[in-house]
mmCIF file of C-alpha atoms in Angstrom:
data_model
loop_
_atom_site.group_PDB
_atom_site.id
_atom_site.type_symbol
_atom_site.label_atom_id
_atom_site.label_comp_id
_atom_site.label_asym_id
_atom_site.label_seq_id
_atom_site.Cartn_x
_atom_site.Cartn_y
_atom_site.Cartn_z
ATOM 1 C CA UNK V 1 172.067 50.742 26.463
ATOM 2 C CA UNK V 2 172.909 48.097 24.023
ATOM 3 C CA UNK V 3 169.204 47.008 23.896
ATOM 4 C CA UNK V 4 167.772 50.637 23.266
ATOM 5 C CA UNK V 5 169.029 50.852 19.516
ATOM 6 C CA UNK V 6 167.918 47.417 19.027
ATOM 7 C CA UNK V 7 164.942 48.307 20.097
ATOM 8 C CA UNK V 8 164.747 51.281 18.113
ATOM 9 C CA UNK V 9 165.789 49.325 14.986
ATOM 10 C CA UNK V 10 163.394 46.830 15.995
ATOM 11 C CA UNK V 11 160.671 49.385 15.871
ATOM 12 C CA UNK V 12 161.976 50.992 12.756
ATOM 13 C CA UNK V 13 161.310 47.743 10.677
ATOM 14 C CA UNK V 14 158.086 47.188 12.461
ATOM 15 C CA UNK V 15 156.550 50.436 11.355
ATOM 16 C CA UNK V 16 158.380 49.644 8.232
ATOM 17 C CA UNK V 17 156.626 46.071 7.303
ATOM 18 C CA UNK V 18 152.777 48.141 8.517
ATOM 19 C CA UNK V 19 153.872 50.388 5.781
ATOM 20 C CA UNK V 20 154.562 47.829 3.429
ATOM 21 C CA UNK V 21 151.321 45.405 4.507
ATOM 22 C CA UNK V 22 149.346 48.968 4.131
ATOM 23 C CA UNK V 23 150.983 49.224 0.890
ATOM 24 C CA UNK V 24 150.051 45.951 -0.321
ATOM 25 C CA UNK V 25 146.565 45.923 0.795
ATOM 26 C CA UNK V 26 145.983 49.081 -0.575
ATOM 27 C CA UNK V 27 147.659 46.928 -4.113
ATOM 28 C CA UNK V 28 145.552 44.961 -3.606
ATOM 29 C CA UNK V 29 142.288 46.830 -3.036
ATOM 30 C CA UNK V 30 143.167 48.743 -6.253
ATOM 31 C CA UNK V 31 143.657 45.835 -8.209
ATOM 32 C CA UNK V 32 140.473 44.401 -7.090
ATOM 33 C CA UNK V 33 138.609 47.587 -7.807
ATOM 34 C CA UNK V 34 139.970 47.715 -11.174
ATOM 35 C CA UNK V 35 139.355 44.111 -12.152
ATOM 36 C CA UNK V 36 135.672 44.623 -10.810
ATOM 37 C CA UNK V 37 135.217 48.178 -12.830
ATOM 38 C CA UNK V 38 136.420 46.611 -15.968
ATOM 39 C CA UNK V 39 134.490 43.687 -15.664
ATOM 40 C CA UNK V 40 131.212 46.425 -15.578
ATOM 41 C CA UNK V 41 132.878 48.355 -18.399
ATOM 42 C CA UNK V 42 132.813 45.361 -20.310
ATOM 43 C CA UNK V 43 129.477 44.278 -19.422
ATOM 44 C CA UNK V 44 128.155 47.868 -20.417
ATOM 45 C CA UNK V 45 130.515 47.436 -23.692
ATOM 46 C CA UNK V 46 128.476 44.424 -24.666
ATOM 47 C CA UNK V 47 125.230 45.710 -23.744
ATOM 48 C CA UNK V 48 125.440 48.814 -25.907
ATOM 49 C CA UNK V 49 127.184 46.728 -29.278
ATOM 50 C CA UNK V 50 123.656 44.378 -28.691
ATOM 51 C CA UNK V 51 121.481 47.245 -28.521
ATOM 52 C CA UNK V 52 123.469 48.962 -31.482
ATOM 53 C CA UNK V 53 123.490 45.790 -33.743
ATOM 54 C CA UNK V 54 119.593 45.647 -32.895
ATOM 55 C CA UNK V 55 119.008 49.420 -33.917
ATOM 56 C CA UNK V 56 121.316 48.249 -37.416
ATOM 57 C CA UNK V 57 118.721 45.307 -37.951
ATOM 58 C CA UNK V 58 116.127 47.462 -37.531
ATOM 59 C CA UNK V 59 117.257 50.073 -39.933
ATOM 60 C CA UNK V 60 118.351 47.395 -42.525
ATOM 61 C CA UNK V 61 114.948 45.880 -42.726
ATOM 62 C CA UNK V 62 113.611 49.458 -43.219
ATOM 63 C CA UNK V 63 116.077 50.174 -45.798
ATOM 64 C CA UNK V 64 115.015 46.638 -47.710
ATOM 65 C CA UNK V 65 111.283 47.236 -47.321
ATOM 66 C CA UNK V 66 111.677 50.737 -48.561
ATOM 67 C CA UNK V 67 114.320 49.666 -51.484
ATOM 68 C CA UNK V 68 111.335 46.633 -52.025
ATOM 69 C CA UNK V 69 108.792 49.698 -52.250
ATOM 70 C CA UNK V 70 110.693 51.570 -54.954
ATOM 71 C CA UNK V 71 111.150 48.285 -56.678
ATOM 72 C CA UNK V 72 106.950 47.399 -56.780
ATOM 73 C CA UNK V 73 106.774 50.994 -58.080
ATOM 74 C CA UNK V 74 109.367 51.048 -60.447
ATOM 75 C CA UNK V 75 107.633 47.754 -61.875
ATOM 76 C CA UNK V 76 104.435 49.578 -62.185
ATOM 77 C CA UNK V 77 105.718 52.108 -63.695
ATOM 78 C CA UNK V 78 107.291 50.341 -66.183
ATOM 79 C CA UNK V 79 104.492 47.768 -66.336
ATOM 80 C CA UNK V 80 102.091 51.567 -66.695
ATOM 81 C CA UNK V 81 104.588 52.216 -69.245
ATOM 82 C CA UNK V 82 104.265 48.980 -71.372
ATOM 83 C CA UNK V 83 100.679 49.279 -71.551
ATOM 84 C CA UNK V 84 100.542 52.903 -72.445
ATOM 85 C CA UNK V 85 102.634 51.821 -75.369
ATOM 86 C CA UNK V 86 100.630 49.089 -76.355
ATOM 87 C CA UNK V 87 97.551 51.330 -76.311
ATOM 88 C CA UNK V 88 99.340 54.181 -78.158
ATOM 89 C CA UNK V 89 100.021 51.195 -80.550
ATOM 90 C CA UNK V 90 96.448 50.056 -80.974
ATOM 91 C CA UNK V 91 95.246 53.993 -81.528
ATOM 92 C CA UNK V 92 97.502 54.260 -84.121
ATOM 93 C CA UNK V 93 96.487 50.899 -85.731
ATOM 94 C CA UNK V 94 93.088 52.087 -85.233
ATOM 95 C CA UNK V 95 93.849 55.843 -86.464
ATOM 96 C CA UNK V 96 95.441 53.523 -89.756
ATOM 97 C CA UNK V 97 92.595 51.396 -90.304
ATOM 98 C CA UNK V 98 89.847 54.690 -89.840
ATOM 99 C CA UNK V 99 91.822 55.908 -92.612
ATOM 100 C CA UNK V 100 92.169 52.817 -94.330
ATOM 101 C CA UNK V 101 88.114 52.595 -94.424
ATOM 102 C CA UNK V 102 87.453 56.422 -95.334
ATOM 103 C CA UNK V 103 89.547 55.496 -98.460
ATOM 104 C CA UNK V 104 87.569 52.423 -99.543
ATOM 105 C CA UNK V 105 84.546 54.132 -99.140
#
């Protein structure tokens, strides 16, 4: 009768350690799964800043061309304005000199 609680005991730790191996392995498969999902969260991290930095580019450029746009029209303008004052200038000159004429006559 001796042997029947060692036995028992016996099979006590034995279904004890399965636990604990099931345990482990199931650790294990968790830690595994995690390391491998974060690894493809990462990879999709990545992916997403590239595209996003590429959509950034993209909009920069626009913004330059369209800031270089407003620039080549803000020089006309004020190259439109320049020579509307120079010709204002010469009407009046010429206005000055009609008059100048009409009194030597």
């Amino acid at each position: 009768m001796s042997e029947q609680p060692q036995s028992k005991d016996l099979g006590e730790r034995i279904v004890a350690i399965e636990g604990e191996m099931k345990h482990l392995a199931t650790k294990d498969f968790v830690r595994e799964l995690i390391v491998e999902q974060t690894k493809e969260l990462n990879a999709a991290i990545q992916e997403s800043h590239r595209v996003l930095n590429e959509k950034i580019d993209e909009q920069t450029k626009s913004l330059r061309d369209d800031v270089k746009g407003v620039k080549n029209w803000q020089n006309r303008i004020t190259g439109g304005g320049a020579a509307l004052a120079i010709l204002v200038s010469l009407a009046v000159a010429i206005g000055n000199l009609f008059v100048i004429v009409t009194k030597l006559n």
